[in-house]
Coordinates of C-alpha atoms in Angstrom, one line a residue:
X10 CA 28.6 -26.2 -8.8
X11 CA 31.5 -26.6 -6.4
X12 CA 32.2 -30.3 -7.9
X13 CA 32.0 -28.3 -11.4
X14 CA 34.6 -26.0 -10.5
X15 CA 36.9 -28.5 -8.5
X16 CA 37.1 -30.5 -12.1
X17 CA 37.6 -27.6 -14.2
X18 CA 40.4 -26.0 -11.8
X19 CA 42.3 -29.0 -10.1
X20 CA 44.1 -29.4 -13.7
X21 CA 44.4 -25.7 -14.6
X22 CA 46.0 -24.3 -11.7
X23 CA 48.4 -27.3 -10.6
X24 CA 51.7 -26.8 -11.9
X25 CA 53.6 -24.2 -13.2
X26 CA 55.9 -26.0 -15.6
X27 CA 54.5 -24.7 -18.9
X28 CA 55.1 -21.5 -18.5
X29 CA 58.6 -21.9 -15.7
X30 CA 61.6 -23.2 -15.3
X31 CA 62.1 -24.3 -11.5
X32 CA 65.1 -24.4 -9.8
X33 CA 65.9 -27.1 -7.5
X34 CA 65.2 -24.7 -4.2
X35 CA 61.5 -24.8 -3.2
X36 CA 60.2 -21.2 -4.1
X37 CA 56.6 -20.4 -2.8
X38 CA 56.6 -17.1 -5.0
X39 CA 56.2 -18.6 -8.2
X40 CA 53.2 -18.2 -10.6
X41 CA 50.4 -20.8 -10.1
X42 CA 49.7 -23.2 -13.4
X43 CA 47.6 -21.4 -16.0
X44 CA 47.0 -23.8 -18.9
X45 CA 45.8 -27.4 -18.9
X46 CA 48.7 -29.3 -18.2
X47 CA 49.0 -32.2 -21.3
X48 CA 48.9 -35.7 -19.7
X49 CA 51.5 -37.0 -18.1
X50 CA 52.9 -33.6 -17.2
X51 CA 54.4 -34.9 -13.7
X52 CA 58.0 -36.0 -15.7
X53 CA 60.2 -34.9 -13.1
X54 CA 60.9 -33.8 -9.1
X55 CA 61.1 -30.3 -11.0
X56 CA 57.9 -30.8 -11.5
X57 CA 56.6 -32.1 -8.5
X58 CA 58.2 -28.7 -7.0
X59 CA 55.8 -27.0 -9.4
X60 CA 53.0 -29.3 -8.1
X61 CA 53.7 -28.8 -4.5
X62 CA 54.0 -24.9 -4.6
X63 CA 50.3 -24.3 -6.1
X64 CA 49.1 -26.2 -3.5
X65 CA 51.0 -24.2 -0.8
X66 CA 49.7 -20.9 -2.8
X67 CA 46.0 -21.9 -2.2
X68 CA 46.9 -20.6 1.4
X69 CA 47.2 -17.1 0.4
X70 CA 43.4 -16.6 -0.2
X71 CA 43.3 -17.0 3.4
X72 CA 43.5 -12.9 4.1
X73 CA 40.3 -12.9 2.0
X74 CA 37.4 -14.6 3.0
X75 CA 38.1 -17.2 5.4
X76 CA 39.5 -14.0 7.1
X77 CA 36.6 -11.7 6.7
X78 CA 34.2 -14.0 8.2
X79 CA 36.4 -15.1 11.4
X80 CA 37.3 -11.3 12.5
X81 CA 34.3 -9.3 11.1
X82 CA 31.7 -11.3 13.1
X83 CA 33.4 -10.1 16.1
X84 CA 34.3 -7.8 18.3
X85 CA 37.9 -7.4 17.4
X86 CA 37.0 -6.1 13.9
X87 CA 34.0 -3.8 12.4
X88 CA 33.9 -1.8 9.4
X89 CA 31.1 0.6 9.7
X90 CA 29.3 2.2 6.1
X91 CA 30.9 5.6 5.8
X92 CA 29.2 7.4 3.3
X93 CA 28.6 4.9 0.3
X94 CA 32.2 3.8 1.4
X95 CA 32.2 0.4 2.5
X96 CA 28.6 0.0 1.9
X97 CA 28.7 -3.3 -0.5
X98 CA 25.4 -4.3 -0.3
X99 CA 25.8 -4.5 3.2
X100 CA 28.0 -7.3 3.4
X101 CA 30.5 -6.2 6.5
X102 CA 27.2 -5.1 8.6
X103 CA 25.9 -8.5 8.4
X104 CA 28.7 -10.3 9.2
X105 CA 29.5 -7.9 11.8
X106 CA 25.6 -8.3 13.6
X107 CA 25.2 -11.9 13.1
X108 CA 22.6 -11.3 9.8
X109 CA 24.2 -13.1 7.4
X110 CA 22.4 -15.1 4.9
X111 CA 22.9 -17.9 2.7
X112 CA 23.8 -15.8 -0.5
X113 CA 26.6 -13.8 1.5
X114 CA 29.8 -13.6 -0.9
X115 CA 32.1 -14.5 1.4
X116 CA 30.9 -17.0 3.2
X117 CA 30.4 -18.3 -0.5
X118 CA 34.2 -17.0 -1.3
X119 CA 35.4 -19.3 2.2
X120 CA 33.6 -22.4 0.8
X121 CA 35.1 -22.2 -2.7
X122 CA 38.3 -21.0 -1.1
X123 CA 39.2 -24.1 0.8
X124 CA 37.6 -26.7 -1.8
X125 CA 40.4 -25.2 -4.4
X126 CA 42.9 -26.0 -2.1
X127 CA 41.2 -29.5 -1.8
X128 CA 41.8 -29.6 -5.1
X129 CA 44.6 -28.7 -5.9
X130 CA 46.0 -31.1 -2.8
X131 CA 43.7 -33.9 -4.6
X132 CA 45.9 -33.9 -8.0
X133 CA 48.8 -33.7 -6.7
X134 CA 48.8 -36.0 -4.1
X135 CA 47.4 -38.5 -7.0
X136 CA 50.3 -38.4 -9.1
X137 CA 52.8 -38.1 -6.6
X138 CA 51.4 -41.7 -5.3
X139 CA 52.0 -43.1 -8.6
X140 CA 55.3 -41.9 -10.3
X141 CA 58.6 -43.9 -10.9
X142 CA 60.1 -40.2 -10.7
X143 CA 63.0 -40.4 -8.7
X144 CA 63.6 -37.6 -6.0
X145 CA 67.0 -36.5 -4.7
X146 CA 66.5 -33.2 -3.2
X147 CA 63.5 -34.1 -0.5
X148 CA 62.1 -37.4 -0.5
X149 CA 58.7 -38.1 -2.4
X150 CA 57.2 -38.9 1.3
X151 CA 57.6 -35.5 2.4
X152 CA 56.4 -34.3 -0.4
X153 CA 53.3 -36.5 -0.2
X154 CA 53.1 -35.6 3.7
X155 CA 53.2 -32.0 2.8
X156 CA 50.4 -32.4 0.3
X157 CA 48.3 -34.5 2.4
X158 CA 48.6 -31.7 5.4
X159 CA 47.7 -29.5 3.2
X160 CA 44.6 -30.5 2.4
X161 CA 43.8 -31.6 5.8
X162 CA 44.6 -27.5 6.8
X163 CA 41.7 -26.7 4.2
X164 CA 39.6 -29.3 5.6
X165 CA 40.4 -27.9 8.9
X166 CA 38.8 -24.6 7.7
X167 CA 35.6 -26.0 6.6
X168 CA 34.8 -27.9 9.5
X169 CA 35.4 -24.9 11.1
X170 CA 33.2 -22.8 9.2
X171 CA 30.4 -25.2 8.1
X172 CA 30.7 -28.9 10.1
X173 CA 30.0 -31.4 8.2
X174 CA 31.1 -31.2 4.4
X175 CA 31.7 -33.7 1.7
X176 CA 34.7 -35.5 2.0
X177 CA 36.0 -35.3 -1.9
X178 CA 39.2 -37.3 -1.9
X179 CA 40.0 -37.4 -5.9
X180 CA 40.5 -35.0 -8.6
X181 CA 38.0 -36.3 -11.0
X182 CA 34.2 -35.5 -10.3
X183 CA 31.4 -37.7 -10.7
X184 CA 28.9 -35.0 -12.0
X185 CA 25.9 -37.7 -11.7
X186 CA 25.9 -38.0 -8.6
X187 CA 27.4 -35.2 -6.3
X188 CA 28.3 -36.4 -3.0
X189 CA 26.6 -35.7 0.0
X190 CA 28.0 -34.1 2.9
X191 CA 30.1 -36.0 5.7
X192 CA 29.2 -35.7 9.3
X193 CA 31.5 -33.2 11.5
X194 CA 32.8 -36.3 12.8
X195 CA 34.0 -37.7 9.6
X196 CA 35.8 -34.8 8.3
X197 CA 37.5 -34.3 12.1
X198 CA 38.5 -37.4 11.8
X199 CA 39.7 -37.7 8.3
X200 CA 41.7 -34.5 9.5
X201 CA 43.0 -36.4 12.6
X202 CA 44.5 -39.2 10.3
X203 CA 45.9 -37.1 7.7
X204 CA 48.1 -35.1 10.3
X205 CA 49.1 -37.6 12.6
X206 CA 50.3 -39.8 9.8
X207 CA 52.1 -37.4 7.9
X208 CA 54.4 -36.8 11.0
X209 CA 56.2 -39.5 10.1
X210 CA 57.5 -38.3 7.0
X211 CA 57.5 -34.6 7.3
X212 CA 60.9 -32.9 8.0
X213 CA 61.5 -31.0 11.2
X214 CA 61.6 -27.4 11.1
X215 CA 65.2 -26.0 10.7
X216 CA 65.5 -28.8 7.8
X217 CA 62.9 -26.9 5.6
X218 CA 62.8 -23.8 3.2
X219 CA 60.3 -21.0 5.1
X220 CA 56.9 -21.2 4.3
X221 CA 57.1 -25.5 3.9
X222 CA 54.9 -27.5 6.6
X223 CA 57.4 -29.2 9.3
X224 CA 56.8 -31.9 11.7
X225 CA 56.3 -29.0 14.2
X226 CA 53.8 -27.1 12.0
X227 CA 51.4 -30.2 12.4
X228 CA 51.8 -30.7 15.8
X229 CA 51.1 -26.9 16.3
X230 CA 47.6 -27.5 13.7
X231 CA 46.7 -30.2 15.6
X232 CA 47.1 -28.5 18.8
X233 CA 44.2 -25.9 17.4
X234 CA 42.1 -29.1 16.4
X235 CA 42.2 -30.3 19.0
X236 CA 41.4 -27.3 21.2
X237 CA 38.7 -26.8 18.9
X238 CA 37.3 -30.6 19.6
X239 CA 34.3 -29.8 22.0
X240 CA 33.0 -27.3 20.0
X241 CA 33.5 -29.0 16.3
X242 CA 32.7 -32.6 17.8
X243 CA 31.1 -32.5 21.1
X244 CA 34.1 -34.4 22.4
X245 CA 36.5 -32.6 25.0
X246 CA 40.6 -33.3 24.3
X247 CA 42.5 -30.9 26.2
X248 CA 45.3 -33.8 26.9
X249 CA 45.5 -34.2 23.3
X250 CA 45.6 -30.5 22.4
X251 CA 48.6 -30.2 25.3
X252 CA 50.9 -33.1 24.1
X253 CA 50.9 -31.3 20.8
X254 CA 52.0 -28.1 22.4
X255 CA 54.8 -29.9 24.2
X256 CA 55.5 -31.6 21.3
X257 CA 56.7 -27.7 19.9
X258 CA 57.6 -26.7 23.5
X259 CA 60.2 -29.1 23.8
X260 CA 61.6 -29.4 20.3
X261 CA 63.7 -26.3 20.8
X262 CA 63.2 -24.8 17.7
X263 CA 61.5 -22.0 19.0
X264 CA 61.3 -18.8 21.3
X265 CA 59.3 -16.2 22.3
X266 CA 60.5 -12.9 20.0
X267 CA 62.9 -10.5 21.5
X268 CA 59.9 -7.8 20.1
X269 CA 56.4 -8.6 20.0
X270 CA 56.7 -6.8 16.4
X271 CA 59.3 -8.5 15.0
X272 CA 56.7 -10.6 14.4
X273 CA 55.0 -8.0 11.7
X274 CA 58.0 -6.4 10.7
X275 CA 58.1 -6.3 6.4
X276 CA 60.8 -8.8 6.4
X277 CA 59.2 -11.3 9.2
X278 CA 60.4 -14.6 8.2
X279 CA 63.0 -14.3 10.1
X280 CA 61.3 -14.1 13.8
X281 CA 61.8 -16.9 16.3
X282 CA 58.2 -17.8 16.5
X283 CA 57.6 -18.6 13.5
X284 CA 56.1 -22.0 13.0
X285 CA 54.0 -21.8 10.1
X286 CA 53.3 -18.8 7.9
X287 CA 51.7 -17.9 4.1
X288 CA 54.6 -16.6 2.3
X289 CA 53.0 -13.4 0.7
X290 CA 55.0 -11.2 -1.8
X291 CA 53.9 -8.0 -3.5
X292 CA 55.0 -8.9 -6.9
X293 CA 53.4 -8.4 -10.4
X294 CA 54.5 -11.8 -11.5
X295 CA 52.0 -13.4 -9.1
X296 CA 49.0 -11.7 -11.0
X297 CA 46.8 -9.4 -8.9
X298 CA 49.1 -8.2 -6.7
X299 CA 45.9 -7.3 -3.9
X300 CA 45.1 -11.1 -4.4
X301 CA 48.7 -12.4 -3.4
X302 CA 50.2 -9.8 -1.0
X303 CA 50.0 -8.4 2.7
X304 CA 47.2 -5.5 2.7
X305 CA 45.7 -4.9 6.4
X306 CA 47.7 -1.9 6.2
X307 CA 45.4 -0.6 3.2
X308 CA 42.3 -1.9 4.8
X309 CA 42.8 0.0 7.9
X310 CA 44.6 3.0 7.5
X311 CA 42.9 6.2 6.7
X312 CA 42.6 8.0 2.9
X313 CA 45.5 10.1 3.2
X314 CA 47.8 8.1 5.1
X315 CA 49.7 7.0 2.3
X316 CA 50.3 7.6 -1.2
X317 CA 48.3 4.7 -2.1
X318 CA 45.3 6.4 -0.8
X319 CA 44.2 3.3 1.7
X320 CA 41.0 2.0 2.0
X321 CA 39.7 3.4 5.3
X322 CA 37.4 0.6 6.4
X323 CA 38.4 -1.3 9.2
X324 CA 38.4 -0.4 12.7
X325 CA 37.8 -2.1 16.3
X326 CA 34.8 -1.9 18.4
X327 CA 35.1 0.6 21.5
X328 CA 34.8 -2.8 23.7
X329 CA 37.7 -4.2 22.0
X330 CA 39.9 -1.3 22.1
X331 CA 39.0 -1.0 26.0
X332 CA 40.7 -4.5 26.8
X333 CA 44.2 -2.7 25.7
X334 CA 46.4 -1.5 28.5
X335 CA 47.7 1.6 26.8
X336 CA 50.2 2.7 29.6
X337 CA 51.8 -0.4 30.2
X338 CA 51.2 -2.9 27.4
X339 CA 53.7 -2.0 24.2
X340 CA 51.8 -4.4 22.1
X341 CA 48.8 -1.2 22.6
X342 CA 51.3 0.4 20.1
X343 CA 49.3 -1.3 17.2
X344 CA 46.6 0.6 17.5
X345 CA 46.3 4.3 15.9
X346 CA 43.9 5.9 17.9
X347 CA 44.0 10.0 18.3
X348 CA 45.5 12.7 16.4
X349 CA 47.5 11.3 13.6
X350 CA 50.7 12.6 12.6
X351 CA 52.6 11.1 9.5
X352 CA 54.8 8.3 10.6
X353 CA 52.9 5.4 9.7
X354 CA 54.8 5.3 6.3
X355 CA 58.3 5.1 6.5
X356 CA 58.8 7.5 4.3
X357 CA 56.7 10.1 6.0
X358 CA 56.9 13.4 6.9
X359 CA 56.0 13.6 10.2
X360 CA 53.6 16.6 9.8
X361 CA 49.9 16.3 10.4
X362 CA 47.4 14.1 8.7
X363 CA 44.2 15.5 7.7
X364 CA 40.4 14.5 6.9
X365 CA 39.0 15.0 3.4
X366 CA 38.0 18.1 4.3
X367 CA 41.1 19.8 5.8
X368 CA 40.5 19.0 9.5
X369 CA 43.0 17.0 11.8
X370 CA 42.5 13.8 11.8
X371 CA 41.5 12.7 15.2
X372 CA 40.3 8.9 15.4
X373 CA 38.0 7.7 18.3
X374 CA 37.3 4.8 19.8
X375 CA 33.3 5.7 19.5
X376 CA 31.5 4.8 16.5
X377 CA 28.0 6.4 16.7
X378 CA 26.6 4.4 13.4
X379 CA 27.5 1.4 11.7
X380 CA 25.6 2.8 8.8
X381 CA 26.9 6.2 8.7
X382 CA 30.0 6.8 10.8
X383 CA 32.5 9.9 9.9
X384 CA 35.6 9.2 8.3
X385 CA 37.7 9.2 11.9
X386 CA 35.7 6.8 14.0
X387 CA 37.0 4.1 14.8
X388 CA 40.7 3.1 16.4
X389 CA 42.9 1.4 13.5
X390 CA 45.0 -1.5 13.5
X391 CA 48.8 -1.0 12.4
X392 CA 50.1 -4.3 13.3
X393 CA 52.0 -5.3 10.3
X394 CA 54.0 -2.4 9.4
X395 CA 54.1 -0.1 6.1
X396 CA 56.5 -1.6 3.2
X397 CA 58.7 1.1 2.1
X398 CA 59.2 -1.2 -0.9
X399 CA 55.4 -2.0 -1.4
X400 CA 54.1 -2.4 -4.8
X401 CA 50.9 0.0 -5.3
X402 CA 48.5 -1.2 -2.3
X403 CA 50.6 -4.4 -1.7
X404 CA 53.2 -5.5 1.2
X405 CA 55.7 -8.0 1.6
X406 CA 54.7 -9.0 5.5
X407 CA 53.6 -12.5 5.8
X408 CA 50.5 -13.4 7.8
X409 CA 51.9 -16.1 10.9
X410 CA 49.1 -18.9 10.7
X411 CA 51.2 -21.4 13.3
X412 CA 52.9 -18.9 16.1
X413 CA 54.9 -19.9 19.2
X414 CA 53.3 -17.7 21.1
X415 CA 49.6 -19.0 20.3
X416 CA 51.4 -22.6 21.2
X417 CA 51.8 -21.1 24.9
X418 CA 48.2 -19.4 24.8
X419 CA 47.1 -23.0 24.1
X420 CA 48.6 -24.9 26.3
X421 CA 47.5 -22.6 29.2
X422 CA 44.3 -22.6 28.1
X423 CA 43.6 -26.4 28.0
X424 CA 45.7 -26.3 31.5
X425 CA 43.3 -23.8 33.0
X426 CA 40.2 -26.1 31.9
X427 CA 41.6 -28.8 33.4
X428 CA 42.0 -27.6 37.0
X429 CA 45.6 -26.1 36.8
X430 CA 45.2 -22.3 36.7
X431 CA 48.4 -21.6 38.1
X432 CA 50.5 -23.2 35.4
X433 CA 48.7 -21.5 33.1
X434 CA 48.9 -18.0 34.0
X435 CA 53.0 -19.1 34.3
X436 CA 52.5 -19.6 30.8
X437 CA 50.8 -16.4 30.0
X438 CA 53.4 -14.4 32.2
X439 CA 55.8 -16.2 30.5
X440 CA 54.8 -13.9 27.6
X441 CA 54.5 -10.9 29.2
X442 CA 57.6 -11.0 30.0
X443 CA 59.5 -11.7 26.6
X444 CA 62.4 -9.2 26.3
X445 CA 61.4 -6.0 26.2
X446 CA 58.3 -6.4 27.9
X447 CA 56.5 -4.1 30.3
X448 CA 53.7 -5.7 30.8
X449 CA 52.9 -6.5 34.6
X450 CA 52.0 -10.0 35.3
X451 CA 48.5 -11.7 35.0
X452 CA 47.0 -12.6 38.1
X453 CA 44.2 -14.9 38.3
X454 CA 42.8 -16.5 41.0
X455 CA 40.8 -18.9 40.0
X456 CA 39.7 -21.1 36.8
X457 CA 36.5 -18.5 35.5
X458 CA 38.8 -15.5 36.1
X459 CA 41.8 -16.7 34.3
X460 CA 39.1 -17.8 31.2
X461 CA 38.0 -13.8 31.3
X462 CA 41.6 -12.7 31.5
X463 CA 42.0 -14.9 28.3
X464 CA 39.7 -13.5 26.4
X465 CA 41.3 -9.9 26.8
X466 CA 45.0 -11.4 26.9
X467 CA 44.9 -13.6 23.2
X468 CA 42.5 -10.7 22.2
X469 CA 45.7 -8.5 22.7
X470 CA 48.5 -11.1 21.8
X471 CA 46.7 -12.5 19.0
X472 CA 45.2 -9.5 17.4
X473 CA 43.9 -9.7 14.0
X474 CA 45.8 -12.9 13.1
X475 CA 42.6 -14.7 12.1
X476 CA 41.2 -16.9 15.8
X477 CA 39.3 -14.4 17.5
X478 CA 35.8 -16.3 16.3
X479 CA 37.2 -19.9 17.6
X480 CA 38.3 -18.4 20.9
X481 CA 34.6 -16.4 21.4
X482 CA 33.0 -19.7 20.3
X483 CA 35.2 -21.6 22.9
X484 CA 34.7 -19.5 25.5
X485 CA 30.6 -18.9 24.9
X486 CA 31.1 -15.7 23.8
X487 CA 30.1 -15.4 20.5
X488 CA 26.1 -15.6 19.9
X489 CA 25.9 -14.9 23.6
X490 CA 27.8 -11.6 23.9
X491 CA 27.7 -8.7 22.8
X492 CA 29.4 -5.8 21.7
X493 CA 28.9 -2.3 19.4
X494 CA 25.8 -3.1 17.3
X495 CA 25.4 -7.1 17.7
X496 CA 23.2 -8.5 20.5
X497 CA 22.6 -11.5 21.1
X498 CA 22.3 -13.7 18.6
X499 CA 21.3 -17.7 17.8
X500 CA 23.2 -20.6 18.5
X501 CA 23.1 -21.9 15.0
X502 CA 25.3 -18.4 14.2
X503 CA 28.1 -20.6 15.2
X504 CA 28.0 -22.4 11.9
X505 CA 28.5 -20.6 8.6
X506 CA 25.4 -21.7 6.2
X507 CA 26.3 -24.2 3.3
X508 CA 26.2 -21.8 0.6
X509 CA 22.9 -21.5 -1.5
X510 CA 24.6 -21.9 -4.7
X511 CA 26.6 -25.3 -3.5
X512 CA 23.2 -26.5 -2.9
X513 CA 21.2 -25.1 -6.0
X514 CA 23.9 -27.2 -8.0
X515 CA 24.0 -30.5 -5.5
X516 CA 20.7 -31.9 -4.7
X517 CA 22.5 -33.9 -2.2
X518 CA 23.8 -31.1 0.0
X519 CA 21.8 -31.1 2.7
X520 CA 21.7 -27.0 4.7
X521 CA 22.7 -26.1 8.4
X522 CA 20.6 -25.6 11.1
X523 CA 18.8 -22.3 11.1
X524 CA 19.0 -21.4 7.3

């Protein structure tokens, strides 16, 4: 089914020329292709910039289901039934306890997710390879480079998610025989190769428009791969993961923010730590605006917290919300928790905010039932902040996937496993202490304290920006703790299953241990 759907959309989303007339700038925030583009459609570098820019807008599905599945099954994220609200057939409760199945949407919606980005990335990258088109504004390496990293990120994602997947390299499917799935190691290293060698072509970070991949983008990616290695490959490379973070470290493009929220303000391409973000933009001419835009706000905030009437569904765990230092840690400012007066929305008031039926709204950090909790339980999330300009539910904020400060999180990290604890909690202090800053320096004496004070430190840095599965994962945390209604749970939960339908529809896809 996946091969079926790669064929059928790799030539009906890839460019936008049909319908557009590009300018010569890069601009992310143009419409995806829509029709079948007639052959030999790639005529110009205008149309390469068409190419290129539906490839990059294959990211934005990110927020969806790639980040459902990494921040639900945790503890930093839970979005208890209230009522029939939130219910959908039970979908967030077994993500949440580690129940999922092979049918469960979005785990299914992850899969499908990254393969269209394959395939876009395939298309592309297959006509750029053979054009006499002659480019003048970027050369047709980066262009290539940029493609190819591309579709190494979405790679990066399955391997993540599922191991071993097929390794589908061309636009054109061979519906006789599906291909079966590649090892772990195969698609790691496929992903090794196609970021490394794109280095040399990709531009470096002040040369390219915001939202394009840069030379330090990929050595910040490959820094998370390589993080990741033990637990996607069995094969430790902490030296590796901390050349890449110098690699950004030393560059000197980039600083620690003079706010921890100018990093979520609406207008946040500007910040400093920017390495690498999804350029979301609540606009109507993108289609669905929910689809395309910043929305945590609406997922988190209460009924009658805005105009919009939010969603009201998730919340933290009372374990997650205790790791906060409330008095002295300003990044605690991002979560709502108590009576609620209307500020959230720019716009507001400033008066009180009340239930559905009349009382104050008062949010805990409790949640008595997964299945049933009242509308106020739960501590919410406001990390990005309210749009005054939003469209409907929709924001403007862009979601960082590449952030200096997660390069410094790394490095210490990999430092710490390798014996130098005291370097690292340099590094972590060296955050704390960004301008601003209240936050009293981390102390850790040793290698297994500073890996607990990790945990609650990235957990409070790093906050609802998509890693908290990897890090649990990393640090054995994830089938083996616990938290608010998950136990313990198997080590196969560590892997995502290969969706049933992929495997209804390929005979050759073979299922992950435990399903």
């Amino acid at each position: 089914m996946m091969l079926k759907r790669i064929s059928k959309t790799v030539c009906i989303l890839i460019l936008g020329m049909v319908l557009f007339t590009f300018p010569s700038c890069f601009d992310l925030d143009e419409e995806p292709f829509t029709e079948l583009p007639p052959d030999g459609a790639f005529q110009s570098e205008g149309d390469f910039v068409a190419g290129i820019a539906a490839v990059y807008a294959q990211l934005r599905p990110y927020l969806w289901n790639y980040f459902n599945c990494s921040m639900v099954s945790t503890d930093a994220l839970i979005i208890p039934t209230r009522g029939t609200d939130w219910l959908d057939g039970l979908r967030w409760r077994q993500l949440h306890t580690h129940e999922w199945n092979t049918t469960h949407s979005d785990i299914a919606g992850a899969y499908s997710d990254a393969f269209q980005g394959v395939a876009r990335s395939n298309l592309f990258i297959e006509n750029i390879e053979n054009t006499d088109v002659i480019f003048t504004n970027a050369p047709r390496e980066q262009y290539l480079a940029e493609a190819r990293s591309l579709r190494a990120f979405y790679y990066f994602q399955l391997l993540d998610f599922f191991g071993g997947v097929p390794l589908i390299l061309e636009s054109q499917a061979d519906y006789d025989n599906p291909p079966p799935r590649n090892s772990a190691q195969e698609i790691y290293d496929f992903i090794e190769s196609e970021w490394t060698s794109a280095l040399d072509d990709l531009a470096d970070h002040p040369d390219v428009e915001y939202g394009r991949i840069s030379k330090q983008a990929v050595h910040g990616m490959l820094a998370k791969l390589y993080l990741n290695a033990e637990v996607f490959v069995g094969t430790e490379q902490l030296a590796n993961c901390i050349t890449q973070c110098d690699e950004v470290i030393n560059s000197g493009y980039f600083t620690l923010a003079n706010s921890y929220y100018d990093n979520f303000e609406v207008d946040n391409a500007g910040s400093s730590e920017n390495i690498f973000a999804i350029d979301y933009s609540a606009s109507t001419d993108l289609g669905p605006t929910n689809e395309n835009a910043m929305n945590l706000q609406m997922r988190t905030l209460h009924y009658n917290q805005l105009p919009q009437t939010p969603w009201n569904g998730f919340c933290i765990t009372a374990e997650y919300f205790n790791s906060f230092d409330l008095d002295n840690d300003p990044r605690s400012r991002i979560l709502l928790v108590g009576n609620q007066i209307d500020t959230v929305d720019p716009v507001g008031t400033g008066g009180q905010v009340n239930d559905r039926d009349g009382n104050p709204l008062v949010f805990t950090p409790e949640i008595s039932s997964i299945s049933n909790a009242p509308e106020n339980e739960g501590v919410r999330v406001l990390k990005w902040r309210v749009d005054p300009e939003r469209i409907g539910e929709s924001m403007n904020n862009d979601l960082i996937l590449v952030r200096y400060a997660d390069i410094l999180l790394m490095k210490a990290e990999a430092l710490n496993e390798q014996g130098n604890t005291g370097e690292a909690v340099n590094l972590v202090n060296e955050i704390r202490a960004r301008p601003g800053s209240t936050v009293p320096p981390l102390t850790a004496a040793g290698q297994q304290e500073f890996r607990d004070a990790l945990i609650d430190e990235r957990g409070v840095e790093m906050a609802w920006e998509g890693h908290r599965r990897r890090l649990l994962i990393r640090m054995d945390q994830f089938t083996q703790g616990t938290w608010d209604f998950k136990e313990v749970s198997a080590e196969t939960r560590k892997l995502f299953p290969i969706p049933q339908v992929e495997i209804d529809a390929n005979p050759n896809l073979t299922q992950n241990p435990g399903y």
